[in-house]
Tab-separated table of C-alpha atoms and ligand atoms in Angstrom:
chain	number	residue	atom	x	y	z
A	1281	MET	CA	-0.032	-0.015	-0.202
A	1282	SER	CA	1.229	3.332	-0.881
A	1283	LEU	CA	2.464	5.366	1.623
A	1284	PHE	CA	-0.351	7.877	1.288
A	1285	GLU	CA	-3.122	5.630	1.398
A	1286	ASN	CA	-1.170	4.100	4.829
A	1287	ALA	CA	-0.928	8.033	6.070
A	1288	LYS	CA	-4.639	8.429	5.445
A	1289	LYS	CA	-5.840	5.496	7.456
A	1290	GLN	CA	-4.733	7.562	10.930
A	1291	PHE	CA	-7.323	10.173	9.731
A	1292	TYR	CA	-9.933	7.992	9.196
A	1293	LYS	CA	-9.345	6.181	11.940
A	1294	SER	CA	-9.900	9.609	14.017
A	1295	LEU	CA	-12.860	10.117	12.554
A	1296	LYS	CA	-14.877	7.324	14.424
A	1297	TYR	CA	-14.867	10.004	17.645
A	1298	LEU	CA	-15.641	12.982	15.881
A	1299	ASN	CA	-18.953	14.329	14.863
A	1300	PHE	CA	-18.632	14.902	10.902
A	1301	SER	CA	-19.993	15.374	7.341
A	1302	GLU	CA	-19.192	13.245	4.399
A	1303	ASP	CA	-18.258	16.746	3.083
A	1304	SER	CA	-15.568	17.021	5.115
A	1305	LYS	CA	-13.806	13.748	4.780
A	1306	LYS	CA	-14.305	13.814	0.883
A	1307	ILE	CA	-12.207	17.167	0.923
A	1308	LEU	CA	-9.497	15.791	3.469
A	1309	SER	CA	-9.012	12.575	1.437
A	1310	GLN	CA	-6.856	14.040	-1.620
A	1311	PRO	CA	-4.326	17.453	-1.819
A	1312	LYS	CA	-6.218	20.104	-3.169
A	1313	GLU	CA	-2.995	21.318	-5.550
A	1314	ILE	CA	-0.128	19.215	-6.995
A	1315	LEU	CA	2.595	21.043	-9.162
A	1316	GLU	CA	5.615	18.944	-11.066
A	1317	VAL	CA	8.493	20.844	-12.263
A	1318	SER	CA	11.266	19.606	-14.330
A	1319	ILE	CA	14.563	22.064	-13.242
A	1320	PRO	CA	17.146	22.470	-15.865
A	1321	VAL	CA	20.465	22.778	-14.327
A	1322	ARG	CA	23.903	23.493	-15.973
A	1323	MET	CA	26.417	21.653	-13.943
A	1324	ASP	CA	30.012	22.277	-13.141
A	1325	ASP	CA	31.415	20.095	-16.039
A	1326	GLY	CA	29.363	22.359	-18.837
A	1327	SER	CA	26.615	19.309	-19.076
A	1328	LEU	CA	22.816	19.696	-18.637
A	1329	GLU	CA	20.857	17.654	-15.746
A	1330	VAL	CA	17.260	18.068	-15.586
A	1331	PHE	CA	15.783	17.404	-11.758
A	1332	THR	CA	11.910	16.702	-11.356
A	1333	GLY	CA	10.699	18.453	-8.308
A	1334	TYR	CA	7.301	18.571	-6.372
A	1335	ARG	CA	5.183	20.609	-4.329
A	1336	VAL	CA	2.126	19.840	-2.817
A	1337	HIS	CA	-0.772	22.121	-1.189
A	1338	TYR	CA	-3.040	19.378	0.831
A	1339	ASN	CA	-5.303	21.685	2.625
A	1340	ASN	CA	-5.631	25.296	3.051
A	1341	ILE	CA	-8.928	25.667	5.022
A	1342	LEU	CA	-7.131	27.119	8.310
A	1343	GLY	CA	-4.293	29.175	6.564
A	1344	PRO	CA	-1.435	29.507	3.739
A	1345	THR	CA	-0.363	26.187	3.193
A	1346	LYS	CA	3.105	25.575	4.824
A	1347	GLY	CA	5.899	22.867	4.732
A	1348	GLY	CA	9.435	22.067	3.971
A	1349	ILE	CA	11.155	21.038	0.816
A	1350	ARG	CA	13.246	17.713	0.862
A	1351	TYR	CA	15.926	17.060	-1.483
A	1352	HIS	CA	16.640	12.958	-1.776
A	1353	PRO	CA	17.156	10.798	-4.252
A	1354	ASP	CA	14.030	8.473	-2.899
A	1355	VAL	CA	11.580	11.764	-2.997
A	1356	THR	CA	8.381	10.454	-5.029
A	1357	LEU	CA	5.095	12.380	-5.301
A	1358	ASP	CA	3.231	9.649	-3.253
A	1359	GLU	CA	5.689	10.859	-0.155
A	1360	VAL	CA	5.418	14.192	-0.891
A	1361	LYS	CA	1.538	13.889	-0.861
A	1362	SER	CA	2.011	11.906	2.557
A	1363	LEU	CA	4.330	14.777	3.866
A	1364	ALA	CA	1.615	17.257	2.822
A	1365	PHE	CA	-0.918	15.460	4.554
A	1366	TRP	CA	0.861	15.236	8.082
A	1367	MET	CA	1.849	18.984	7.843
A	1368	THR	CA	-1.962	19.947	7.402
A	1369	PHE	CA	-2.704	18.001	10.676
A	1370	LYS	CA	0.082	18.997	12.292
A	1371	CYS	CA	-0.369	22.873	12.075
A	1372	ALA	CA	-4.202	22.203	13.241
A	1373	ILE	CA	-2.622	20.365	16.324
A	1374	ALA	CA	-0.706	23.366	17.074
A	1375	GLY	CA	-3.238	25.674	16.334
A	1376	LEU	CA	-1.108	27.501	13.876
A	1377	PRO	CA	-3.336	29.726	11.053
A	1378	PHE	CA	-1.796	27.250	8.171
A	1379	GLY	CA	-2.950	24.528	6.353
A	1380	GLY	CA	-0.197	21.811	4.884
A	1381	GLY	CA	1.944	21.710	2.126
A	1382	LYS	CA	5.508	20.165	1.292
A	1383	GLY	CA	8.126	19.816	-1.826
A	1384	GLY	CA	10.425	17.753	-2.418
A	1385	ILE	CA	13.411	17.615	-5.328
A	1386	ILE	CA	14.578	13.827	-6.409
A	1387	VAL	CA	18.606	14.708	-6.359
A	1388	ASP	CA	21.188	13.243	-3.953
A	1389	PRO	CA	22.447	16.649	-3.011
A	1390	LYS	CA	25.762	14.938	-1.460
A	1391	LYS	CA	26.594	14.478	-5.225
A	1392	LEU	CA	26.203	18.275	-6.231
A	1393	SER	CA	28.665	20.530	-5.919
A	1394	LYS	CA	27.682	23.797	-3.590
A	1395	LYS	CA	27.469	26.075	-6.792
A	1396	GLU	CA	25.154	22.752	-8.318
A	1397	LEU	CA	23.248	23.128	-5.129
A	1398	GLU	CA	22.791	27.087	-5.467
A	1399	ARG	CA	21.629	26.387	-9.447
A	1400	LEU	CA	19.209	23.841	-8.588
A	1401	SER	CA	17.641	25.630	-5.448
A	1402	ARG	CA	17.172	28.770	-7.652
A	1403	GLY	CA	15.874	27.001	-10.747
A	1404	PHE	CA	13.320	25.270	-8.288
A	1405	ILE	CA	12.113	28.750	-7.001
A	1406	GLN	CA	11.742	30.147	-10.693
A	1407	SER	CA	9.547	27.010	-11.561
A	1408	ILE	CA	7.683	27.206	-8.569
A	1409	TYR	CA	7.201	30.933	-8.353
A	1410	ASP	CA	3.338	31.375	-8.901
A	1411	PHE	CA	2.373	28.149	-6.686
A	1412	ILE	CA	4.134	29.956	-3.592
A	1413	GLY	CA	3.840	33.002	-1.412
A	1414	PRO	CA	3.730	34.529	1.849
A	1415	ASP	CA	-0.193	34.145	1.956
A	1416	ILE	CA	-0.282	31.189	-0.430
A	1417	ASP	CA	2.231	28.515	0.250
A	1418	VAL	CA	5.203	29.376	2.942
A	1419	PRO	CA	7.722	26.562	2.145
A	1420	ALA	CA	11.216	25.736	4.668
A	1421	PRO	CA	13.468	23.391	5.349
A	1422	ASP	CA	13.437	19.472	5.812
A	1423	VAL	CA	15.431	16.337	4.909
A	1424	TYR	CA	18.586	17.222	3.297
A	1425	THR	CA	18.270	21.193	3.380
A	1426	ASN	CA	19.439	23.971	5.292
A	1427	GLU	CA	19.170	27.199	6.296
A	1428	MET	CA	21.697	28.676	3.430
A	1429	ILE	CA	19.368	27.016	0.819
A	1430	MET	CA	16.413	28.587	2.349
A	1431	GLY	CA	18.522	32.191	2.108
A	1432	TRP	CA	18.891	31.664	-1.453
A	1433	MET	CA	15.625	30.542	-2.458
A	1434	ALA	CA	14.287	33.665	-0.501
A	1435	ASP	CA	16.845	35.574	-2.267
A	1436	GLU	CA	15.298	34.351	-5.884
A	1437	TYR	CA	12.010	34.623	-4.651
A	1438	SER	CA	12.431	38.469	-3.995
A	1439	LYS	CA	14.523	39.095	-7.030
A	1440	ILE	CA	11.999	37.671	-9.548
A	1441	ALA	CA	9.047	39.855	-7.337
A	1442	ARG	CA	11.534	43.086	-6.946
A	1443	LYS	CA	10.892	43.370	-3.600
A	1444	LEU	CA	12.507	41.855	-0.351
A	1445	THR	CA	10.040	39.272	0.289
A	1446	PRO	CA	11.622	37.234	3.237
A	1447	GLU	CA	8.448	35.952	4.660
A	1448	VAL	CA	7.593	33.699	1.450
A	1449	ILE	CA	10.513	31.092	3.321
A	1450	THR	CA	11.168	30.117	6.880
A	1451	GLY	CA	14.341	28.305	8.239
A	1452	LYS	CA	16.325	31.147	6.726
A	1453	PRO	CA	19.804	32.365	8.360
A	1454	VAL	CA	19.017	34.820	11.429
A	1455	SER	CA	21.409	37.761	9.071
A	1456	LEU	CA	18.780	37.050	6.284
A	1457	GLY	CA	15.508	37.486	8.726
A	1458	GLY	CA	15.517	34.174	10.161
A	1459	SER	CA	14.004	33.263	13.644
A	1460	LEU	CA	16.225	33.151	16.447
A	1461	GLY	CA	15.606	29.369	17.946
A	1462	ARG	CA	14.549	27.797	14.483
A	1463	ASP	CA	17.656	25.832	14.706
A	1464	ASP	CA	16.878	23.828	17.531
A	1465	ALA	CA	13.019	24.078	17.295
A	1466	THR	CA	12.073	20.699	16.156
A	1467	ALA	CA	13.885	19.123	18.921
A	1468	ARG	CA	13.221	21.478	21.330
A	1469	GLY	CA	9.318	20.983	20.651
A	1470	ALA	CA	10.035	17.303	21.240
A	1471	TYR	CA	12.111	18.107	24.486
A	1472	TYR	CA	8.781	19.899	25.748
A	1473	VAL	CA	6.931	17.315	24.858
A	1474	ILE	CA	8.891	14.304	26.437
A	1475	LYS	CA	9.219	16.529	29.451
A	1476	GLU	CA	5.746	16.919	30.098
A	1477	HIS	CA	5.261	13.035	29.747
A	1478	VAL	CA	7.937	12.196	31.754
A	1479	LYS	CA	6.253	14.433	34.526
A	1480	LYS	CA	3.345	12.519	34.177
A	1481	LEU	CA	4.579	9.198	34.582
A	1482	LYS	CA	6.663	10.473	37.757
A	1483	LEU	CA	9.867	9.139	36.080
A	1484	ASN	CA	12.950	9.956	36.844
A	1485	GLU	CA	14.887	11.130	33.818
A	1486	LYS	CA	18.419	10.184	34.690
A	1487	ASP	CA	17.189	6.659	35.126
A	1488	LEU	CA	16.003	6.794	31.420
A	1489	LYS	CA	18.129	5.226	28.867
A	1490	VAL	CA	17.359	6.863	25.374
A	1491	ALA	CA	17.979	5.837	21.587
A	1492	ILE	CA	18.049	8.261	18.916
A	1493	GLN	CA	17.897	7.275	15.278
A	1494	GLY	CA	18.766	9.945	12.887
A	1495	PHE	CA	21.936	12.311	13.664
A	1496	GLY	CA	20.698	15.555	11.298
A	1497	ASN	CA	19.405	18.659	12.866
A	1498	ALA	CA	16.768	17.545	15.065
A	1499	GLY	CA	18.361	14.070	16.033
A	1500	PHE	CA	21.600	15.893	17.231
A	1501	TYR	CA	19.520	18.937	19.279
A	1502	ILE	CA	17.427	16.183	20.882
A	1503	ALA	CA	20.410	14.487	21.882
A	1504	LYS	CA	22.002	17.937	23.455
A	1505	LEU	CA	18.657	18.929	25.047
A	1506	LEU	CA	17.989	15.694	26.805
A	1507	ASN	CA	21.852	14.821	27.431
A	1508	ASP	CA	21.936	18.235	29.284
A	1509	ASP	CA	19.321	17.372	31.230
A	1510	GLY	CA	20.572	14.160	32.579
A	1511	PHE	CA	18.957	11.483	30.514
A	1512	GLN	CA	21.267	8.899	29.363
A	1513	ILE	CA	22.071	8.816	25.568
A	1514	VAL	CA	22.977	5.543	25.088
A	1515	ALA	CA	22.636	4.876	21.179
A	1516	LEU	CA	22.868	6.977	17.996
A	1517	SER	CA	23.215	6.794	14.481
A	1518	ASP	CA	23.164	8.255	11.221
A	1519	SER	CA	22.776	7.151	7.912
A	1520	LYS	CA	26.035	5.393	7.668
A	1521	GLY	CA	25.546	3.267	11.041
A	1522	GLY	CA	25.435	3.688	14.631
A	1523	ILE	CA	27.069	3.425	18.041
A	1524	TYR	CA	25.857	1.933	21.187
A	1525	THR	CA	27.128	2.124	24.908
A	1526	LYS	CA	26.036	-0.690	27.506
A	1527	ASN	CA	27.460	0.755	30.543
A	1528	GLY	CA	27.576	4.402	30.279
A	1529	LYS	CA	26.248	7.569	28.231
A	1530	LEU	CA	27.583	9.186	24.723
A	1531	ASP	CA	28.427	13.070	24.606
A	1532	PRO	CA	26.389	14.494	21.668
A	1533	GLU	CA	28.472	17.212	21.305
A	1534	SER	CA	31.900	16.020	21.178
A	1535	ILE	CA	30.410	13.022	18.599
A	1536	MET	CA	28.674	15.887	16.653
A	1537	LYS	CA	32.458	17.842	16.342
A	1538	VAL	CA	34.065	14.117	15.077
A	1539	LYS	CA	31.253	13.754	12.553
A	1540	GLU	CA	31.598	16.940	11.244
A	1541	GLN	CA	35.852	16.203	11.059
A	1542	LYS	CA	35.374	12.574	9.791
A	1543	GLY	CA	32.139	12.949	7.855
A	1544	LYS	CA	30.618	9.692	9.652
A	1545	MET	CA	30.214	8.796	13.462
A	1546	GLU	CA	30.402	4.550	12.829
A	1547	GLY	CA	33.882	3.827	13.831
A	1548	VAL	CA	35.268	7.318	14.630
A	1549	TYR	CA	33.856	7.960	17.694
A	1550	CYS	CA	36.218	9.322	20.442
A	1551	LYS	CA	39.277	9.367	18.854
A	1552	GLY	CA	41.265	11.647	20.837
A	1553	THR	CA	38.365	13.079	22.282
A	1554	VAL	CA	36.928	13.289	26.049
A	1555	CYS	CA	35.242	10.136	25.316
A	1556	ASP	CA	37.998	7.649	24.830
A	1557	MET	CA	37.245	6.080	28.139
A	1558	ILE	CA	33.411	5.439	27.399
A	1559	GLU	CA	33.436	1.530	25.947
A	1560	HIS	CA	31.575	1.528	22.829
A	1561	GLU	CA	29.830	-0.838	19.928
A	1562	LYS	CA	29.364	-0.163	16.249
A	1563	ILE	CA	25.637	-0.858	15.346
A	1564	THR	CA	23.253	-0.733	12.429
A	1565	ASN	CA	20.395	1.668	12.499
A	1566	GLU	CA	18.089	-1.486	12.733
A	1567	GLU	CA	19.855	-2.771	15.568
A	1568	LEU	CA	19.270	0.548	17.217
A	1569	LEU	CA	15.620	0.633	16.819
A	1570	GLU	CA	15.509	-2.825	18.779
A	1571	LEU	CA	17.554	-1.798	22.067
A	1572	ASP	CA	16.865	-2.332	25.061
A	1573	VAL	CA	16.172	1.228	26.233
A	1574	ASP	CA	13.098	3.399	27.828
A	1575	ILE	CA	12.650	6.273	25.114
A	1576	LEU	CA	13.522	5.320	21.410
A	1577	ILE	CA	13.789	8.151	19.274
A	1578	PRO	CA	13.216	8.231	15.154
A	1579	SER	CA	14.496	11.161	14.214
A	1580	ALA	CA	15.211	10.248	10.127
A	1581	ILE	CA	12.785	9.254	7.944
A	1582	GLU	CA	9.591	7.617	7.426
A	1583	ASN	CA	8.763	3.839	7.647
A	1584	GLN	CA	11.425	2.424	9.858
A	1585	ILE	CA	9.274	0.850	12.875
A	1586	THR	CA	7.007	-1.527	10.415
A	1587	LYS	CA	5.419	-4.912	10.784
A	1588	LYS	CA	8.775	-6.819	10.629
A	1589	ASN	CA	10.568	-5.237	13.278
A	1590	ALA	CA	7.610	-3.661	15.953
A	1591	ASP	CA	7.851	-6.791	17.619
A	1592	LYS	CA	11.249	-6.532	18.296
A	1593	ILE	CA	10.948	-3.108	19.616
A	1594	LYS	CA	11.624	-2.980	23.864
A	1595	ALA	CA	11.631	0.507	24.492
A	1596	LYS	CA	8.459	1.840	26.860
A	1597	ILE	CA	8.034	4.887	24.742
A	1598	VAL	CA	8.648	5.830	21.036
A	1599	LEU	CA	9.192	9.840	20.638
A	1600	GLU	CA	8.663	10.732	16.656
A	1601	ILE	CA	10.673	13.050	15.655
A	1602	ALA	CA	10.451	12.014	11.901
A	1603	ASN	CA	7.918	12.439	9.954
A	1604	GLY	CA	6.153	8.868	9.471
A	1605	PRO	CA	8.289	6.568	11.051
A	1606	THR	CA	6.143	4.175	12.243
A	1607	THR	CA	3.647	2.002	9.587
A	1608	PRO	CA	0.169	1.684	10.672
A	1609	GLU	CA	0.452	-2.259	11.228
A	1610	ALA	CA	3.789	-1.711	13.323
A	1611	ASP	CA	1.376	0.969	15.268
A	1612	GLU	CA	-0.896	-1.951	16.170
A	1613	ILE	CA	2.013	-4.309	17.300
A	1614	LEU	CA	3.221	-1.395	19.749
A	1615	ASN	CA	-0.148	-0.772	21.018
A	1616	LYS	CA	-0.868	-4.231	22.148
A	1617	LYS	CA	2.856	-4.597	23.632
A	1618	ASN	CA	1.568	-1.484	25.947
A	1619	ILE	CA	4.487	0.879	24.219
A	1620	THR	CA	3.509	4.319	24.183
A	1621	VAL	CA	3.860	6.115	20.702
A	1622	ILE	CA	4.215	9.783	20.983
A	1623	PRO	CA	3.257	10.874	17.229
A	1624	ASP	CA	4.997	12.576	15.075
A	1625	ILE	CA	2.323	15.291	14.287
A	1626	LEU	CA	2.389	16.419	17.758
A	1627	ALA	CA	6.261	15.469	18.785
A	1628	ASN	CA	8.036	17.030	15.720
A	1629	SER	CA	5.771	20.472	15.344
A	1630	GLY	CA	7.775	22.643	17.278
A	1631	GLY	CA	9.796	23.494	13.845
A	1632	VAL	CA	6.816	24.537	11.725
A	1633	THR	CA	5.649	26.504	15.226
A	1634	VAL	CA	8.623	28.366	15.233
A	1635	SER	CA	8.766	28.540	11.192
A	1636	TYR	CA	5.146	30.376	11.841
A	1637	PHE	CA	7.037	32.537	14.645
A	1638	GLU	CA	9.274	33.473	11.796
A	1639	TRP	CA	6.601	34.263	9.710
A	1640	VAL	CA	5.062	36.730	11.543
A	1641	GLN	CA	8.349	38.522	12.727
A	1642	ASN	CA	8.642	38.840	8.973
A	1643	LYS	CA	5.605	40.355	8.194
A	1644	ALA	CA	5.741	42.466	11.701
A	1645	GLY	CA	9.357	43.455	11.109
A	1646	TYR	CA	9.968	42.986	14.368
A	1647	TYR	CA	12.229	40.531	15.568
A	1648	TRP	CA	11.776	38.516	19.209
A	1649	THR	CA	14.873	37.031	21.184
A	1650	ARG	CA	15.959	33.432	21.353
A	1651	GLU	CA	14.465	33.399	25.223
A	1652	GLU	CA	11.109	34.931	23.581
A	1653	VAL	CA	10.887	32.272	21.405
A	1654	SER	CA	11.118	29.389	23.649
A	1655	GLU	CA	8.572	31.204	26.005
A	1656	LYS	CA	5.872	30.890	23.221
A	1657	LEU	CA	7.084	27.656	22.217
A	1658	LYS	CA	6.742	25.809	25.239
A	1659	PRO	CA	2.838	26.714	26.031
A	1660	ILE	CA	1.774	25.799	22.422
A	1661	MET	CA	3.814	21.896	22.855
A	1662	VAL	CA	2.388	21.664	26.428
A	1663	LYS	CA	-1.217	22.808	25.119
A	1664	GLY	CA	-0.866	20.130	22.024
A	1665	TYR	CA	0.591	17.207	24.613
A	1666	ASN	CA	-2.508	18.312	27.059
A	1667	ASP	CA	-5.167	18.710	24.196
A	1668	MET	CA	-3.868	14.843	22.682
A	1669	MET	CA	-3.805	13.306	26.516
A	1670	GLU	CA	-7.519	14.763	26.593
A	1671	ALA	CA	-8.505	13.099	23.697
A	1672	ALA	CA	-6.532	10.153	24.342
A	1673	GLU	CA	-8.382	9.676	27.955
A	1674	ASN	CA	-12.110	10.636	26.847
A	1675	ASN	CA	-12.369	8.182	23.942
A	1676	LYS	CA	-9.762	5.557	25.421
A	1677	ILE	CA	-7.643	5.411	22.407
A	1678	ASP	CA	-3.776	5.394	21.365
A	1679	LEU	CA	-2.153	8.810	21.373
A	1680	ARG	CA	-1.786	8.870	17.588
A	1681	THR	CA	-5.539	8.569	16.945
A	1682	ALA	CA	-5.745	11.175	19.957
A	1683	ALA	CA	-3.829	13.679	18.185
A	1684	TYR	CA	-5.896	12.948	14.840
A	1685	VAL	CA	-9.162	13.995	16.500
A	1686	VAL	CA	-7.711	16.887	18.177
A	1687	GLY	CA	-6.282	18.042	14.525
A	1688	SER	CA	-9.051	16.842	12.525
A	1689	ARG	CA	-11.414	18.317	14.835
A	1690	ARG	CA	-10.194	21.995	13.899
A	1691	ILE	CA	-10.146	21.729	10.448
A	1692	ILE	CA	-13.145	20.011	10.181
A	1693	GLU	CA	-15.086	23.012	12.201
A	1694	ALA	CA	-13.318	25.189	9.741
A	1695	ILE	CA	-14.553	23.298	6.493
A	1696	GLU	CA	-18.102	23.197	8.177
A	1697	ALA	CA	-18.575	26.052	8.864
A	1698	LYS	CA	-18.873	27.211	5.334
A	1699	GLY	CA	-22.028	24.978	5.208
A	1700	THR	CA	-22.477	21.069	4.649
A	1701	THR	CA	-24.671	18.600	2.609
A	1702	ALA	CA	-27.089	18.715	5.805
A	1703	TYR	CA	-27.602	22.258	5.814
A	1704	PHE	CA	-27.972	23.122	2.200
A	1705	ARG	CA	-30.473	20.054	1.924
A	1706	GLU	CA	-31.938	22.086	4.851
A	1707	GLN	CA	-32.090	25.424	2.966
A	1708	SER	CA	-33.545	24.076	-0.469
A	1709	LYS	CA	-36.461	22.729	1.379
B	2853	LIG	N1	10.123	20.366	7.424
B	2853	LIG	C1	9.549	20.274	8.835
B	2853	LIG	C2	8.378	19.318	9.266
B	2853	LIG	O1	8.115	18.676	8.359
B	2853	LIG	C3	8.933	21.994	9.087
B	2853	LIG	C4	8.074	22.726	8.095
B	2853	LIG	C5	7.941	24.015	8.765
B	2853	LIG	O2	8.681	24.737	9.338
B	2853	LIG	O3	7.100	24.617	7.624
B	2853	LIG	O4	7.729	19.752	10.020
């Protein structure tokens, strides 16, 4: 089954607990608009390559569509549609005035030079210019795109528009109108959520062992934030593999330093750094998921916990920082095993929430401090968590379904405020 059909199952499940008109279900069952573009790029050796890119507007009833742009060799339209679908519910749970969108280019950015990457990024904006805009659709970073790429994109848009338009893209460098605190926002949002959950369960943070899959922006910052609070980070991995320490804890910052120097963490951890003393073993990404830990944090890409390995998951809590890391079949297995899954659409919504703050600051031309950003982010994450918990407790359902109940309710209310089949039939009598 396609990723998109699977993603929709999560939403359909939540409808059982809501009053809704079939009209809403019809509207929310497919994207509003899809754009596919071919981007010609002059390569450094003089040859021409044509890359395929997508931008999807899933639904915009709550506001302009919002969501990142992914650069990855495995990008497909099915994936971009799913990611845009998740963004729709993510923005609704966080209570943001945004709908859901997403973009992607089929490319392995690691194989491009910096100049080629810049030409591709500017070329993409030239291709999708009419499809985006501060009050239409606002892109941001996602897997393998970063703030410099967002800076190029905002600059290209502004050049075509012949006016400075920083509010068209979020996740820009701070010097180009980015928000302070956007760098660690996804992780910080997840951190506030897991802190609430640990508090609710009355657990002692220092006793909790954590394994994190993915050491990109979100993976690194969640490791750092939790490590600073005393949680035991025992395993980390990136696309090339991972490391695990049975008796001790890993230091995310020194690992990041090694990764930056050597390009990978596997096998090079701690050489000549402070953690030489810590024994560790090399593990694969698959092995990391099955470790005997308290909290497992998938922080890379989708479809990592599937019916093949769900039965082997030993963590008690799964905190989904990646989008879509757990398949619906795996969800059922984890539920039966009483493993709590804190779903992506809540857990990783800190990123888009600070993107919203960036958009607001750009529109107002008035900028906040890092502390102000954190102070505004925390209550939004805590409210999202409490709303989800309340829906879960009232309906006796798992947290993912509960999160969809909260998000769906807000979107459906807006759709139905314009009238439903029942309303119009009544009037025509
Ligand atoms: N790509 C991020 C996500 O999946 C951020 C989106 C945004 O900031 O608009 O939530």
